[in-house]
Short mmCIF file of C-alpha atoms and ligand atoms in Angstrom, two decimals:
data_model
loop_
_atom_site.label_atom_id
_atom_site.label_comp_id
_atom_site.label_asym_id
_atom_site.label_seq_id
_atom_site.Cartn_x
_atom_site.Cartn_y
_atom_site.Cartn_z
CA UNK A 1 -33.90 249.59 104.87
CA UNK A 2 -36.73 251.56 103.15
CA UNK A 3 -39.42 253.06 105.16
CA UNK A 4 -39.51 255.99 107.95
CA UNK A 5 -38.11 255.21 111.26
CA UNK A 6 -38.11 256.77 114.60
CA UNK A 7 -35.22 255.63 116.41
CA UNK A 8 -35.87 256.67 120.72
CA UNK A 9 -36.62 260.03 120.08
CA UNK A 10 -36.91 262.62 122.68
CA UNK A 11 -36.96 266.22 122.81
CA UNK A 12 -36.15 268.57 125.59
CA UNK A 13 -36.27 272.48 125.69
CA UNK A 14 -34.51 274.53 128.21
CA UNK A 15 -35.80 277.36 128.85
CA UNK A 16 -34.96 281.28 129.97
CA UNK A 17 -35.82 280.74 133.68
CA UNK A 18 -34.13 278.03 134.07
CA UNK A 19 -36.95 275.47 134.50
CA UNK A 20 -37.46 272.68 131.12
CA UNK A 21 -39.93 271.31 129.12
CA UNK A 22 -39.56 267.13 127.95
CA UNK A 23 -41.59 267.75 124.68
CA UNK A 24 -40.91 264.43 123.68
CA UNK A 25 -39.41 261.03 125.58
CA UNK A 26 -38.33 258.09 123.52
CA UNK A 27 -40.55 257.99 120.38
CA UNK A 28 -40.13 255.22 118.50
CA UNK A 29 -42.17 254.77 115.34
CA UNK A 30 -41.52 252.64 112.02
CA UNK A 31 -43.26 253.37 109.24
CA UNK A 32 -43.82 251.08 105.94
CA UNK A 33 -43.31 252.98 102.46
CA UNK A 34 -47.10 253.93 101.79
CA UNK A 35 -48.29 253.95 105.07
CA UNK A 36 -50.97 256.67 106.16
CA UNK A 37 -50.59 257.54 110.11
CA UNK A 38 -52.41 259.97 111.66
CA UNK A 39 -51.58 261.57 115.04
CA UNK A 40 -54.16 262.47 117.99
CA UNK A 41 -53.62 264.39 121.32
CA UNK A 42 -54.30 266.86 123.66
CA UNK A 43 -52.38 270.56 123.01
CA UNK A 44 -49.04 270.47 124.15
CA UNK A 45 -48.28 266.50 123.44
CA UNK A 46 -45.54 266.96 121.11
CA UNK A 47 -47.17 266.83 117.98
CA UNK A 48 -45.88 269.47 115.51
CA UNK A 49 -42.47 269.08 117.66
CA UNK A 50 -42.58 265.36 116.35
CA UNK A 51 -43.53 266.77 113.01
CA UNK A 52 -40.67 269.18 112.59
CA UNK A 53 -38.41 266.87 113.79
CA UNK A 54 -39.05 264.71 110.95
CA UNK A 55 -39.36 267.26 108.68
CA UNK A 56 -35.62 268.34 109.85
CA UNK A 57 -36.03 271.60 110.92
CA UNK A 58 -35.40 270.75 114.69
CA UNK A 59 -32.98 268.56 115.54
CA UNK A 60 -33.68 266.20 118.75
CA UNK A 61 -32.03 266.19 121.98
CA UNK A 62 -31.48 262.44 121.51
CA UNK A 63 -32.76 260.01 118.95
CA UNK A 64 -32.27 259.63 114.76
CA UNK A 65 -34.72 259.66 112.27
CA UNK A 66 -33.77 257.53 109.13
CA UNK A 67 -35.63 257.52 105.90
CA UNK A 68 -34.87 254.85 103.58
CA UNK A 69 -31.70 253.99 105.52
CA UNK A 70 -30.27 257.42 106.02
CA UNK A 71 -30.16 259.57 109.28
CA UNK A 72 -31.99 262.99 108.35
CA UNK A 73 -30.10 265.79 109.50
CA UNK A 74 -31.98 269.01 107.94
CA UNK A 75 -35.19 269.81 105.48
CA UNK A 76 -35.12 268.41 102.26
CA UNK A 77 -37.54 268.14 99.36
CA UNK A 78 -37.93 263.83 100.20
CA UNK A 79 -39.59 265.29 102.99
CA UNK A 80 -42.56 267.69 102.45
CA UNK A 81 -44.74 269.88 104.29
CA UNK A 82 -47.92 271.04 104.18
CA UNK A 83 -49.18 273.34 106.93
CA UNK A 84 -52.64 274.61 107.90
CA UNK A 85 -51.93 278.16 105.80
CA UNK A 86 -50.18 280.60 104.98
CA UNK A 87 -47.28 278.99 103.54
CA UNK A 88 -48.13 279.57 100.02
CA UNK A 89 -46.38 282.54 98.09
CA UNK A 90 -49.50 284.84 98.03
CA UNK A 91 -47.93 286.88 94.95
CA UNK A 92 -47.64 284.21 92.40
CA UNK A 93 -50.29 282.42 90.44
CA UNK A 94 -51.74 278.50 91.17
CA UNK A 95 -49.22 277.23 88.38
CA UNK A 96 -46.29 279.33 89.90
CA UNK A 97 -46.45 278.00 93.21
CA UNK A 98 -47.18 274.61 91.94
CA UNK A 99 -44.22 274.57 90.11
CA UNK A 100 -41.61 276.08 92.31
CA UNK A 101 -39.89 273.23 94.00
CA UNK A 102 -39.28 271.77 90.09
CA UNK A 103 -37.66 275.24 89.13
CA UNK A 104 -35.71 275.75 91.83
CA UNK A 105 -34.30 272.33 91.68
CA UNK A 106 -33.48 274.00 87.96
CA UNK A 107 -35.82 272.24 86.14
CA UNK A 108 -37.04 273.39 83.01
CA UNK A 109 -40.91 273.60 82.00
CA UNK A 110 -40.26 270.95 79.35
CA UNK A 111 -39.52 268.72 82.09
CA UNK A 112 -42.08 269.54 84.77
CA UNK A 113 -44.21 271.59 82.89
CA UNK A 114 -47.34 268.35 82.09
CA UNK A 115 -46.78 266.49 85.81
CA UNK A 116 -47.67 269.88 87.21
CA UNK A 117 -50.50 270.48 85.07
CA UNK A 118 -50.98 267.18 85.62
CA UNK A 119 -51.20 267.57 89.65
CA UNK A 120 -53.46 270.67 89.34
CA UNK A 121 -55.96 268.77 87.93
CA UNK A 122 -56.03 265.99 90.00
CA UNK A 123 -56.61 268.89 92.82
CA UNK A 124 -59.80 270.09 91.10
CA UNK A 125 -58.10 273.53 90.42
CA UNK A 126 -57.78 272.79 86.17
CA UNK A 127 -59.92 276.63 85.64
CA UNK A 128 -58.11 278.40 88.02
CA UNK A 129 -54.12 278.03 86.78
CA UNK A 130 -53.55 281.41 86.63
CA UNK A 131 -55.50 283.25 89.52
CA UNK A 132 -53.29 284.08 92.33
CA UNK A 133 -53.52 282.84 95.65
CA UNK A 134 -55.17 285.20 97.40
CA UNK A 135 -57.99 285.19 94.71
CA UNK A 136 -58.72 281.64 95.93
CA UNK A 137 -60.80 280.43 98.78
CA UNK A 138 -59.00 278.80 102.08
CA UNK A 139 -59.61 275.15 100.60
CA UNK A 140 -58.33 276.16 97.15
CA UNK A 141 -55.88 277.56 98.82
CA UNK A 142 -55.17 273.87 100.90
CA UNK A 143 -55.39 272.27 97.50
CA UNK A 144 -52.29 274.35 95.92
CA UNK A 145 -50.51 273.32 98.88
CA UNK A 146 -51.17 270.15 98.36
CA UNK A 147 -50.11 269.95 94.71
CA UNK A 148 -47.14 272.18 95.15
CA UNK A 149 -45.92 269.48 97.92
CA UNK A 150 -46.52 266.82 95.27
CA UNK A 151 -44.72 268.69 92.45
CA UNK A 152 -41.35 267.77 94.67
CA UNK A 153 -42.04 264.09 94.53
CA UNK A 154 -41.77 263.76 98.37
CA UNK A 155 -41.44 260.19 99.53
CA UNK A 156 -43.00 261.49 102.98
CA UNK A 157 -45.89 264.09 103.31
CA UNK A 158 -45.92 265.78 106.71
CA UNK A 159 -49.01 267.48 107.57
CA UNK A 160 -49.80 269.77 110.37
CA UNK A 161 -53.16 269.99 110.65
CA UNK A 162 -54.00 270.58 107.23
CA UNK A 163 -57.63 270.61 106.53
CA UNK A 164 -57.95 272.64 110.75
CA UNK A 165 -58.46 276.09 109.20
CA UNK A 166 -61.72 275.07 106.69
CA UNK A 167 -65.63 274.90 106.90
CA UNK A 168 -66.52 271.97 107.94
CA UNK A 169 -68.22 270.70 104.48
CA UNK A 170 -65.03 271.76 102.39
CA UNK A 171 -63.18 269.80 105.40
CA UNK A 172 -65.57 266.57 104.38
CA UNK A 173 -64.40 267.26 100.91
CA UNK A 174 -60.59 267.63 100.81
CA UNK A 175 -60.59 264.38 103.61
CA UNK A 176 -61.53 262.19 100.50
CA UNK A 177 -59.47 264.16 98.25
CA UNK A 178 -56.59 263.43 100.40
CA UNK A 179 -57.09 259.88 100.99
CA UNK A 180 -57.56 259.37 96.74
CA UNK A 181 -54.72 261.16 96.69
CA UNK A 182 -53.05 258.90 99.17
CA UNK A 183 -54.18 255.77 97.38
CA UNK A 184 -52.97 257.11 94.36
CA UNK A 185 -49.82 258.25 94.67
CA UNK A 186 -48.27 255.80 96.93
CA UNK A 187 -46.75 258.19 99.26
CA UNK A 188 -46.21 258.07 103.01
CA UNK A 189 -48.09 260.43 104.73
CA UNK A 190 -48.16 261.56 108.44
CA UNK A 191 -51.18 263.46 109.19
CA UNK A 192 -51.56 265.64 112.59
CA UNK A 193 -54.92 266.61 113.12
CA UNK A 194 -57.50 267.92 116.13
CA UNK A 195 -60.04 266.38 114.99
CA UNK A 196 -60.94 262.48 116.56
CA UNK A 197 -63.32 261.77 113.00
CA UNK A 198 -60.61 262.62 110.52
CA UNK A 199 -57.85 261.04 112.50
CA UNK A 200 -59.90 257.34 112.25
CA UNK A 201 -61.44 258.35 108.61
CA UNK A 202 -57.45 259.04 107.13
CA UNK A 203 -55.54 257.14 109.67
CA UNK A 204 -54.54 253.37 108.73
CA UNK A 205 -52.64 253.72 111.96
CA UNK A 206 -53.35 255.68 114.25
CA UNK A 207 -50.96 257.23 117.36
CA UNK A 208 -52.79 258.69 120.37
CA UNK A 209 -49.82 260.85 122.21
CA UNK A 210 -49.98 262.20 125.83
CA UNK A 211 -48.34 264.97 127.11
CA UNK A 212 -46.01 265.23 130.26
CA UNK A 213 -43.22 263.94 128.87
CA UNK A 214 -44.81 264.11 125.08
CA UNK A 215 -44.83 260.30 124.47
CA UNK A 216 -46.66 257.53 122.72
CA UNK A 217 -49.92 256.05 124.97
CA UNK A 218 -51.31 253.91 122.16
CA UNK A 219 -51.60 252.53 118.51
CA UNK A 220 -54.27 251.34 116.76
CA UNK A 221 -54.91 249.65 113.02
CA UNK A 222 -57.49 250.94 111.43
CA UNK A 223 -59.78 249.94 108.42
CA UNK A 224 -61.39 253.06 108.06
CA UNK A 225 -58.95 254.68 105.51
CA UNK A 226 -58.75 251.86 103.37
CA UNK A 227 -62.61 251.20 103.16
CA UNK A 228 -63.19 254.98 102.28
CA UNK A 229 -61.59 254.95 99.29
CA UNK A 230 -63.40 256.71 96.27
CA UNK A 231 -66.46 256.13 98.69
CA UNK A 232 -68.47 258.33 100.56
CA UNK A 233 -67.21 258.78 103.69
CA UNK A 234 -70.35 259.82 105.41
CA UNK A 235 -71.14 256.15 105.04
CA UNK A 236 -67.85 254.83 106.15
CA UNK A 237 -68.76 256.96 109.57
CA UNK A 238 -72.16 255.74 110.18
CA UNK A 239 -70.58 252.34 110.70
CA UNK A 240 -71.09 251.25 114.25
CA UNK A 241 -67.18 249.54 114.35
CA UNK A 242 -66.38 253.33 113.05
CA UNK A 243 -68.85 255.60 116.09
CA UNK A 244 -67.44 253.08 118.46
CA UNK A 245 -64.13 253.80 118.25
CA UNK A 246 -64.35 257.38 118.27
CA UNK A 247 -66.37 257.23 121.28
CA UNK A 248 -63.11 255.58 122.66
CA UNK A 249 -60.51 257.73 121.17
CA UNK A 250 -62.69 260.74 122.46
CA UNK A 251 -62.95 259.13 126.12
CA UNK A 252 -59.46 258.36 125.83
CA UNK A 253 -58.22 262.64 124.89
CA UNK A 254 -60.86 263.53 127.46
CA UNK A 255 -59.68 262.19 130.20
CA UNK A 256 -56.20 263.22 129.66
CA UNK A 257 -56.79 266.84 128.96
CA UNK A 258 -59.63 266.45 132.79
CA UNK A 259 -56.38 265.18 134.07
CA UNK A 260 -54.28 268.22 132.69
CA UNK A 261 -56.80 270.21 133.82
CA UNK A 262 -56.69 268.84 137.09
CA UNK A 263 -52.74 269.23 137.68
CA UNK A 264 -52.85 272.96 136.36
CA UNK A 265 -55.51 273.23 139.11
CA UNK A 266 -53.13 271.57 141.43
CA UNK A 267 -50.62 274.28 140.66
CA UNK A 268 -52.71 277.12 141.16
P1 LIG B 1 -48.66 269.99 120.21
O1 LIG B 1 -48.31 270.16 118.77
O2 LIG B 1 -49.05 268.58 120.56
O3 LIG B 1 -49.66 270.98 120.71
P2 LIG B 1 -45.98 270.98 120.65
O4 LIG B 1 -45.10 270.03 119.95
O5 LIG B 1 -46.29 272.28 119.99
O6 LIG B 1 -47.33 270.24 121.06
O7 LIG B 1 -45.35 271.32 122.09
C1 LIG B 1 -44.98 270.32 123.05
C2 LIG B 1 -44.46 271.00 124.29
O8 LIG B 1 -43.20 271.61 124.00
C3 LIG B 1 -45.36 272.11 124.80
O9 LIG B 1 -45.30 272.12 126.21
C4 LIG B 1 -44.73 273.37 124.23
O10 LIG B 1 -44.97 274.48 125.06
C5 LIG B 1 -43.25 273.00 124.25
N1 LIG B 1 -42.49 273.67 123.18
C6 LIG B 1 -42.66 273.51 121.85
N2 LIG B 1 -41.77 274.24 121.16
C7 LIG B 1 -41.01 274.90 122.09
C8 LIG B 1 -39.91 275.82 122.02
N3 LIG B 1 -39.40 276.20 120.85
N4 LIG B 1 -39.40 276.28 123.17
C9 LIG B 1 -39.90 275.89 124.37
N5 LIG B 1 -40.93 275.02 124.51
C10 LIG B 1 -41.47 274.52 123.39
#
């Protein structure tokens, strides 16, 4: 029974004026221990509501989520989070924030004092322990989240578009951080992201989602992830197997969001 699984999920919200929204209609995913997925589609197509209902802090309208054969029924540190910022605690130092899931689950330092170390070095942050957060630049900043996610030994990482908020060359850098990361840890990751590249680049799977009910339109197995690690990704992207699908995947988000476009029209 190990592994993530999305039993028929579906979300609705009901709103003030009466009317509803079907954020989500019978979702059914099942993830391997270890598995990277990433998750592509236009605004509005359930993603971060598919997110935080795995992460437990929404609870769908019908539908379980089971990790390792249990039904998740709130947050909890098996399951963390990264977001794209601002969830950091701004006051406290690199090794601080690191370090607070271990010392709030009453840990001592003698216990999780060398893994955390440990994790901040892996994250290329080793010189900067004790600056505080807001000393650091926005991917510094991605990398303490990161390795203060870690710290909890997670057996899923959830992340909402992670890596949306950077430059695009510190972007290029923390994608093959994250996949040696990945690789190295063991961990199963789901990975929402905007952007078509780093969905096929991190994605072993990929899920393209539509909106209107929020639902799955397709799946795809990818090599990409696998064949860019501790290489240069650059390289793994000049492949034509790799430009070809992203001309697909882009096709694919295009015409969906013309076809949004189109009923909003419709409505106006
Ligand atoms: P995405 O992450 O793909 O952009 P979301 O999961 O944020 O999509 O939203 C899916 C749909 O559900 C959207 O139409 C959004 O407006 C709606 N929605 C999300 N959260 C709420 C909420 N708390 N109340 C009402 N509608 C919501």
């Amino acid at each position: 029974m190990s592994g993530l699984k999305l039993n028929n999920i579906s979300m609705r919200f009901d709103l003030a004026n009466g009317s509803h929204v079907q954020a989500l209609e019978d979702v059914s995913l099942d993830l391997q221990p270890g598995q990277l997925m990433s998750v592509l589609g236009p605004s509005g197509c359930g993603k971060s509501t598919l997110l935080n209902i795995v992460a437990g802090f929404l609870a769908p309208t019908a539908g379980t989520v089971t990790l390792n054969g249990h039904q998740v029924t709130g947050p909890d540190a098996e399951r963390g989070v990264v977001f794209q910022k601002g969830a950091l605690f701004e006051w406290m130092n690199v090794r601080d924030n690191v370090s607070f899931g271990p010392r709030m689950a009453g840990q001592r330092e003698s216990q999780y004092g060398s893994q955390v170390d440990h994790l901040i070095d892996v994250v290329g942050l080793k010189d900067f322990r004790d600056k505080a957060i807001y000393e650091l630049s926005g991917g510094m900043q991605q990398r303490v989240a990161l390795a203060r996610c870690l710290a909890n030994d997670p057996d899923v990482i959830l992340m909402d578009e992670p890596l949306g908020a950077l430059d695009a060359l510190t972007r290029e850098k923390m994608q093959a951080m994250v996949l040696n990361l990945w690789k190295e840890t063991g961990k199963t990751v789901i990975l929402i992201t905007h952007s078509v590249e780093e969905a096929l680049l991190l994605g072993e799977r990929l899920v393209v989602m539509a909106p209107r009910p929020g639902r799955i339109y397709k799946e795809y197995n990818l090599p990409f992830a696998e064949q860019g690690v501790g290489q240069d990704l650059r390289e793994v992207k000049k492949q034509p197997a790799f430009t070809a699908m992203r001309e697909e995947i882009l096709s694919m988000i295009w015409n969906m969001e013309e076809e949004i476009m189109g009923r909003q029209g419709d409505v106006a």
